[in-house]
């Protein structure tokens, strides 16, 4: 291999005045551009999927366990938190956290506005990291031991629509059979997730408020929310929990609850595939063109090498080594530039978005090193495979004719 590498480094074009010199540069730039576009496309679309998924899961968790009648009646049927299923779910493989919740529909009325809302009640065991990371003002509500907390957090959307500020009293009316019950809450925090379908409706507060409104005791809740350690394993974990459920319980995943949203997110994968295929074709055409021109330009040299006893496989390796170096340079430069662009966007949010349309305020980036590795290895493999097509021409070069032509 030393011989082939030596020849590849010595006699293949370095002179930009040669026919193949500029084409080699163009091929390098094309591969670098293709790698940049592929990495950015995959990182952005994966980041978009990840961001939307995290926000939806933040509101509704990965899996919800509730009464079998939960989805069939307006008023939820309570289930007990002392049931044996609770500990079985907590100890199940893949389950990261279990928490209790209850929701109550109602409306908030101010002097000049009325807004329909869903009050989501949670307890002290609630995983509050999601709402804490999206707070724009104030703090999360406390859980006093002696009485239900009157503090709530509201979304920026509701706060702007109803002109609410921190410390304001919120008069809320909840439907109860044929009548309603009023409660006064205090706004202690304002959050913003840019997920309009949820921000327009949800208030979050103490679970005990919902228990009082529904006349439940302290052990009764609407359901259990289950968080898993890996979203990719959601279906498998959900199927493993089904045998643990009692006859009166039902289990639904976040994908089942919001099928249209997750179907839309899955469609983004087809966009990723289309972009990758197009960019790979650009890289293939660039490499094949550069290699063909090099072979045609060095036909006489190929004849001389054959006359000196070099076989076709060695000559092919010479050109493949040179083309591999071209592809390698393009991949390296593409990775470096893509990494810089991804890092800048990830940390400084240079490119902004309309949150009303995209459910986020800036272009999301998934800085996953496996994206860079997969794109680089895939580009290298496809380009090297494409080189074999023009390299086959070398076996048809006849030494006598090529030397005579030179």
Short mmCIF file of C-alpha atoms in Angstrom, two decimals, residues 15-369:
data_model
loop_
_atom_site.label_atom_id
_atom_site.label_comp_id
_atom_site.label_asym_id
_atom_site.label_seq_id
_atom_site.Cartn_x
_atom_site.Cartn_y
_atom_site.Cartn_z
CA UNK A 15 -1.59 22.14 -10.22
CA UNK A 16 -4.71 24.26 -10.51
CA UNK A 17 -3.86 24.91 -14.15
CA UNK A 18 -4.53 21.26 -14.95
CA UNK A 19 -7.97 20.18 -16.07
CA UNK A 20 -8.66 18.22 -12.92
CA UNK A 21 -7.19 20.71 -10.42
CA UNK A 22 -10.20 23.09 -10.29
CA UNK A 23 -12.62 20.16 -10.44
CA UNK A 24 -10.93 18.57 -7.43
CA UNK A 25 -11.43 21.83 -5.51
CA UNK A 26 -15.06 21.99 -6.60
CA UNK A 27 -15.57 18.38 -5.51
CA UNK A 28 -14.06 19.17 -2.09
CA UNK A 29 -16.29 22.22 -1.67
CA UNK A 30 -19.35 20.26 -2.83
CA UNK A 31 -18.75 17.49 -0.32
CA UNK A 32 -18.15 20.01 2.46
CA UNK A 33 -21.36 21.83 1.55
CA UNK A 34 -23.29 18.56 1.39
CA UNK A 35 -22.03 17.52 4.82
CA UNK A 36 -22.92 20.94 6.26
CA UNK A 37 -26.45 20.80 4.86
CA UNK A 38 -27.00 17.22 6.04
CA UNK A 39 -25.73 17.86 9.56
CA UNK A 40 -27.69 21.10 9.92
CA UNK A 41 -30.85 19.53 8.52
CA UNK A 42 -30.70 16.49 10.78
CA UNK A 43 -29.70 18.55 13.84
CA UNK A 44 -32.48 21.09 13.31
CA UNK A 45 -35.24 18.59 12.55
CA UNK A 46 -34.17 16.29 15.39
CA UNK A 47 -33.97 19.30 17.67
CA UNK A 48 -37.46 20.35 16.60
CA UNK A 49 -38.84 16.87 17.27
CA UNK A 50 -37.08 16.69 20.63
CA UNK A 51 -38.25 20.14 21.71
CA UNK A 52 -41.91 19.56 20.84
CA UNK A 53 -41.86 16.08 22.39
CA UNK A 54 -40.35 17.38 25.64
CA UNK A 55 -42.96 20.12 25.90
CA UNK A 56 -45.90 17.79 25.32
CA UNK A 57 -44.47 15.26 27.79
CA UNK A 58 -43.90 18.09 30.29
CA UNK A 59 -47.64 18.73 30.34
CA UNK A 60 -48.89 15.16 30.10
CA UNK A 61 -46.02 12.76 30.96
CA UNK A 62 -45.16 9.69 28.89
CA UNK A 63 -47.86 7.37 30.23
CA UNK A 64 -51.11 8.08 32.06
CA UNK A 65 -52.85 5.47 34.18
CA UNK A 66 -56.43 6.27 35.13
CA UNK A 67 -59.87 4.87 35.71
CA UNK A 68 -61.35 2.95 32.80
CA UNK A 69 -64.23 5.45 32.83
CA UNK A 70 -61.85 8.43 32.73
CA UNK A 71 -62.23 9.06 29.01
CA UNK A 72 -65.94 8.29 28.88
CA UNK A 73 -67.34 10.78 31.38
CA UNK A 74 -66.97 14.51 31.92
CA UNK A 75 -66.20 14.15 35.62
CA UNK A 76 -63.21 11.84 36.26
CA UNK A 77 -63.67 8.73 38.35
CA UNK A 78 -61.08 8.79 41.16
CA UNK A 79 -58.58 6.04 41.82
CA UNK A 80 -56.70 5.40 45.02
CA UNK A 81 -52.99 6.12 45.45
CA UNK A 82 -52.67 3.19 47.87
CA UNK A 83 -53.46 0.59 45.21
CA UNK A 84 -50.80 -2.14 44.76
CA UNK A 85 -50.33 -1.06 41.12
CA UNK A 86 -48.52 2.09 42.29
CA UNK A 87 -45.49 0.28 43.71
CA UNK A 88 -45.47 -2.25 40.88
CA UNK A 89 -45.28 0.58 38.34
CA UNK A 90 -42.60 2.43 40.30
CA UNK A 91 -40.38 -0.65 40.37
CA UNK A 92 -40.97 -1.62 36.72
CA UNK A 93 -37.91 -1.54 34.40
CA UNK A 94 -37.66 1.66 32.37
CA UNK A 95 -39.84 3.74 34.71
CA UNK A 96 -38.07 6.86 35.94
CA UNK A 97 -40.77 8.55 38.01
CA UNK A 98 -44.42 8.22 39.02
CA UNK A 99 -46.56 11.14 40.17
CA UNK A 100 -50.23 11.82 40.93
CA UNK A 101 -52.48 14.39 39.30
CA UNK A 102 -56.06 15.55 38.82
CA UNK A 103 -57.57 18.04 36.39
CA UNK A 104 -60.65 20.23 36.67
CA UNK A 105 -62.28 22.33 33.97
CA UNK A 106 -63.41 25.85 34.74
CA UNK A 107 -63.06 29.49 33.77
CA UNK A 108 -61.22 32.55 34.96
CA UNK A 109 -63.18 35.81 35.09
CA UNK A 110 -61.71 39.27 35.39
CA UNK A 111 -63.44 42.63 35.12
CA UNK A 112 -63.39 42.59 31.33
CA UNK A 113 -62.31 39.07 30.26
CA UNK A 114 -63.42 35.45 30.56
CA UNK A 115 -61.10 32.56 29.78
CA UNK A 116 -61.81 28.83 29.84
CA UNK A 117 -59.07 26.94 31.66
CA UNK A 118 -57.99 23.54 32.89
CA UNK A 119 -56.69 23.47 36.43
CA UNK A 120 -54.05 20.77 36.77
CA UNK A 121 -53.46 19.75 40.34
CA UNK A 122 -50.18 18.13 41.37
CA UNK A 123 -48.65 17.10 44.66
CA UNK A 124 -45.25 17.57 46.27
CA UNK A 125 -43.90 14.53 44.42
CA UNK A 126 -44.47 16.19 41.04
CA UNK A 127 -41.42 16.47 38.78
CA UNK A 128 -41.36 20.26 38.46
CA UNK A 129 -38.19 20.51 36.33
CA UNK A 130 -40.17 21.19 33.14
CA UNK A 131 -42.15 24.14 34.52
CA UNK A 132 -39.14 25.44 36.44
CA UNK A 133 -37.13 25.60 33.20
CA UNK A 134 -39.91 27.55 31.45
CA UNK A 135 -40.66 30.11 34.17
CA UNK A 136 -40.31 33.67 32.92
CA UNK A 137 -41.37 35.36 36.16
CA UNK A 138 -41.85 34.42 39.79
CA UNK A 139 -41.48 30.97 41.28
CA UNK A 140 -43.21 27.61 41.60
CA UNK A 141 -46.01 27.26 44.15
CA UNK A 142 -45.36 25.87 47.63
CA UNK A 143 -47.03 22.89 49.31
CA UNK A 144 -47.93 23.84 52.92
CA UNK A 145 -48.60 20.83 55.11
CA UNK A 146 -51.62 22.16 56.99
CA UNK A 147 -53.81 23.33 54.08
CA UNK A 148 -54.06 23.37 50.27
CA UNK A 149 -51.95 26.03 48.60
CA UNK A 150 -53.79 28.94 46.96
CA UNK A 151 -50.81 29.70 44.74
CA UNK A 152 -50.82 28.83 41.04
CA UNK A 153 -48.64 29.33 38.00
CA UNK A 154 -50.23 30.58 34.79
CA UNK A 155 -48.95 30.75 31.24
CA UNK A 156 -47.70 33.94 29.64
CA UNK A 157 -50.53 33.61 27.12
CA UNK A 158 -53.22 33.62 29.82
CA UNK A 159 -51.44 36.34 31.78
CA UNK A 160 -51.30 38.63 28.73
CA UNK A 161 -54.91 37.92 27.74
CA UNK A 162 -56.28 38.55 31.24
CA UNK A 163 -53.73 41.24 32.20
CA UNK A 164 -52.43 39.24 35.15
CA UNK A 165 -49.23 39.97 37.08
CA UNK A 166 -47.39 38.30 39.92
CA UNK A 167 -49.36 38.51 43.14
CA UNK A 168 -52.71 39.11 41.43
CA UNK A 169 -55.81 37.32 42.70
CA UNK A 170 -57.47 35.07 40.14
CA UNK A 171 -61.17 34.37 40.55
CA UNK A 172 -61.81 30.93 39.08
CA UNK A 173 -65.15 29.13 38.65
CA UNK A 174 -65.32 25.34 38.34
CA UNK A 175 -68.25 23.35 37.02
CA UNK A 176 -69.73 20.92 39.48
CA UNK A 177 -72.69 18.88 38.24
CA UNK A 178 -75.44 21.49 37.74
CA UNK A 179 -73.75 24.31 39.61
CA UNK A 180 -70.32 25.84 40.02
CA UNK A 181 -67.82 26.53 42.76
CA UNK A 182 -65.61 29.58 43.02
CA UNK A 183 -62.01 29.67 44.17
CA UNK A 184 -59.57 32.56 44.54
CA UNK A 185 -55.96 31.83 43.63
CA UNK A 186 -52.81 33.95 43.74
CA UNK A 187 -50.42 34.06 40.78
CA UNK A 188 -46.93 33.19 42.07
CA UNK A 189 -45.31 32.36 38.72
CA UNK A 190 -45.71 32.83 34.98
CA UNK A 191 -44.39 30.23 32.54
CA UNK A 192 -44.07 30.16 28.76
CA UNK A 193 -43.56 27.01 26.69
CA UNK A 194 -44.64 28.47 23.29
CA UNK A 195 -46.88 25.41 22.92
CA UNK A 196 -50.06 27.36 22.30
CA UNK A 197 -52.53 24.49 22.54
CA UNK A 198 -51.46 24.01 26.17
CA UNK A 199 -50.45 27.54 27.18
CA UNK A 200 -53.90 28.87 26.33
CA UNK A 201 -55.65 26.58 28.82
CA UNK A 202 -53.52 25.30 31.70
CA UNK A 203 -53.24 26.60 35.26
CA UNK A 204 -51.09 24.49 37.57
CA UNK A 205 -51.55 24.32 41.30
CA UNK A 206 -52.05 22.16 44.38
CA UNK A 207 -53.70 18.77 43.88
CA UNK A 208 -55.61 19.18 47.13
CA UNK A 209 -57.66 21.99 45.58
CA UNK A 210 -59.08 19.59 42.99
CA UNK A 211 -59.68 16.96 45.68
CA UNK A 212 -61.72 19.47 47.67
CA UNK A 213 -63.68 20.60 44.63
CA UNK A 214 -64.54 17.00 43.72
CA UNK A 215 -65.16 16.05 47.37
CA UNK A 216 -62.46 13.39 47.25
CA UNK A 217 -60.35 12.32 50.21
CA UNK A 218 -56.57 12.73 50.32
CA UNK A 219 -55.91 9.32 48.78
CA UNK A 220 -58.03 9.84 45.67
CA UNK A 221 -56.63 11.23 42.41
CA UNK A 222 -57.61 11.27 38.75
CA UNK A 223 -54.62 9.19 37.72
CA UNK A 224 -50.92 8.40 37.80
CA UNK A 225 -48.45 10.02 35.43
CA UNK A 226 -45.49 7.83 34.53
CA UNK A 227 -42.19 9.16 33.16
CA UNK A 228 -39.89 6.71 31.38
CA UNK A 229 -36.12 6.92 31.05
CA UNK A 230 -36.06 6.57 27.24
CA UNK A 231 -38.78 7.79 24.88
CA UNK A 232 -37.59 5.36 22.20
CA UNK A 233 -38.66 2.49 24.48
CA UNK A 234 -42.08 3.99 25.31
CA UNK A 235 -44.20 1.33 23.58
CA UNK A 236 -42.20 -1.53 25.06
CA UNK A 237 -42.44 -0.10 28.58
CA UNK A 238 -46.17 0.59 28.18
CA UNK A 239 -46.77 -3.00 27.05
CA UNK A 240 -44.81 -4.29 30.04
CA UNK A 241 -47.04 -2.28 32.41
CA UNK A 242 -50.33 -3.52 30.95
CA UNK A 243 -50.31 -6.85 32.86
CA UNK A 244 -49.88 -4.89 36.10
CA UNK A 245 -53.12 -2.94 35.64
CA UNK A 246 -56.30 -3.82 37.44
CA UNK A 247 -59.48 -4.55 35.47
CA UNK A 248 -60.82 -1.03 36.20
CA UNK A 249 -57.69 0.82 35.07
CA UNK A 250 -56.62 1.96 31.62
CA UNK A 251 -53.20 2.95 30.31
CA UNK A 252 -52.57 5.47 27.54
CA UNK A 253 -49.29 6.75 26.14
CA UNK A 254 -48.62 10.34 25.12
CA UNK A 255 -48.52 9.19 21.49
CA UNK A 256 -52.02 7.70 21.80
CA UNK A 257 -53.39 10.84 23.46
CA UNK A 258 -52.04 13.17 20.77
CA UNK A 259 -51.85 11.03 17.62
CA UNK A 260 -52.04 13.91 15.12
CA UNK A 261 -49.14 15.75 16.73
CA UNK A 262 -46.84 12.73 16.86
CA UNK A 263 -47.80 11.63 13.35
CA UNK A 264 -46.74 15.07 12.17
CA UNK A 265 -43.43 14.74 14.02
CA UNK A 266 -42.86 11.34 12.42
CA UNK A 267 -43.40 12.88 8.98
CA UNK A 268 -40.33 15.05 9.58
CA UNK A 269 -38.21 11.90 9.27
CA UNK A 270 -39.18 11.68 5.59
CA UNK A 271 -37.91 15.24 5.12
CA UNK A 272 -34.60 14.24 6.70
CA UNK A 273 -34.29 11.25 4.37
CA UNK A 274 -35.09 13.36 1.30
CA UNK A 275 -32.48 15.99 2.18
CA UNK A 276 -29.84 13.34 2.85
CA UNK A 277 -30.55 11.56 -0.46
CA UNK A 278 -30.28 14.82 -2.43
CA UNK A 279 -27.03 15.85 -0.76
CA UNK A 280 -25.56 12.37 -1.18
CA UNK A 281 -26.33 12.54 -4.92
CA UNK A 282 -24.52 15.89 -5.10
CA UNK A 283 -21.48 14.37 -3.38
CA UNK A 284 -21.57 11.29 -5.66
CA UNK A 285 -21.73 13.37 -8.85
CA UNK A 286 -18.87 15.59 -7.64
CA UNK A 287 -16.63 12.64 -6.76
CA UNK A 288 -17.34 10.71 -9.96
CA UNK A 289 -16.71 13.81 -12.10
CA UNK A 290 -13.42 14.58 -10.37
CA UNK A 291 -12.21 10.98 -10.60
CA UNK A 292 -13.12 10.63 -14.29
CA UNK A 293 -11.29 13.82 -15.22
CA UNK A 294 -8.23 12.68 -13.26
CA UNK A 295 -8.25 9.32 -15.02
CA UNK A 296 -8.62 10.90 -18.48
CA UNK A 297 -5.89 13.43 -17.72
CA UNK A 298 -3.50 10.74 -16.47
CA UNK A 299 -4.25 8.10 -19.12
CA UNK A 300 -0.64 8.17 -20.38
CA UNK A 301 0.67 7.79 -16.84
CA UNK A 302 -1.65 4.83 -16.31
CA UNK A 303 -0.20 3.27 -19.48
CA UNK A 304 3.36 3.78 -18.25
CA UNK A 305 2.53 2.21 -14.87
CA UNK A 306 0.97 -0.77 -16.63
CA UNK A 307 4.02 -1.09 -18.90
CA UNK A 308 6.23 -1.17 -15.78
CA UNK A 309 4.19 -4.10 -14.44
CA UNK A 310 1.64 -2.41 -12.18
CA UNK A 311 -1.65 -4.30 -12.21
CA UNK A 312 -5.11 -2.77 -12.54
CA UNK A 313 -6.01 -3.22 -8.85
CA UNK A 314 -2.94 -1.24 -7.71
CA UNK A 315 -3.69 1.58 -10.15
CA UNK A 316 -7.30 1.67 -8.99
CA UNK A 317 -6.13 1.91 -5.39
CA UNK A 318 -3.95 4.90 -6.35
CA UNK A 319 -6.93 6.83 -7.62
CA UNK A 320 -9.17 5.66 -4.81
CA UNK A 321 -6.63 6.85 -2.23
CA UNK A 322 -6.49 10.26 -3.86
CA UNK A 323 -10.28 10.54 -4.09
CA UNK A 324 -10.63 9.34 -0.50
CA UNK A 325 -8.36 12.20 0.57
CA UNK A 326 -10.58 14.64 -1.36
CA UNK A 327 -13.69 13.24 0.33
CA UNK A 328 -11.93 13.25 3.71
CA UNK A 329 -10.99 16.94 3.41
CA UNK A 330 -14.54 17.81 2.41
CA UNK A 331 -15.97 15.85 5.34
CA UNK A 332 -13.56 17.43 7.85
CA UNK A 333 -14.27 20.98 6.67
CA UNK A 334 -17.99 20.24 6.57
CA UNK A 335 -17.95 18.96 10.15
CA UNK A 336 -15.94 21.92 11.43
CA UNK A 337 -18.19 24.52 9.81
CA UNK A 338 -21.39 22.67 10.77
CA UNK A 339 -20.20 22.34 14.39
CA UNK A 340 -19.47 26.07 14.59
CA UNK A 341 -22.88 26.98 13.14
CA UNK A 342 -24.73 24.52 15.39
CA UNK A 343 -22.86 25.73 18.48
CA UNK A 344 -23.58 29.39 17.75
CA UNK A 345 -27.29 28.71 17.20
CA UNK A 346 -27.57 26.42 20.24
CA UNK A 347 -26.00 28.92 22.64
CA UNK A 348 -27.00 32.30 21.19
CA UNK A 349 -30.28 31.56 19.34
CA UNK A 350 -29.19 33.73 16.41
CA UNK A 351 -32.05 32.63 14.14
CA UNK A 352 -35.44 33.29 15.72
CA UNK A 353 -38.85 31.85 14.87
CA UNK A 354 -42.46 32.94 15.21
CA UNK A 355 -43.51 31.08 18.35
CA UNK A 356 -47.18 31.20 17.33
CA UNK A 357 -46.42 29.17 14.21
CA UNK A 358 -43.53 26.94 15.33
CA UNK A 359 -44.19 26.54 19.10
CA UNK A 360 -40.66 27.80 19.85
CA UNK A 361 -38.91 31.15 19.70
CA UNK A 362 -35.68 30.07 17.97
CA UNK A 363 -34.38 27.37 15.66
CA UNK A 364 -33.66 24.31 17.86
CA UNK A 365 -30.43 22.35 17.52
CA UNK A 366 -29.78 18.80 18.68
CA UNK A 367 -26.03 18.81 19.37
CA UNK A 368 -25.69 15.05 19.23
CA UNK A 369 -22.19 13.81 18.27
#
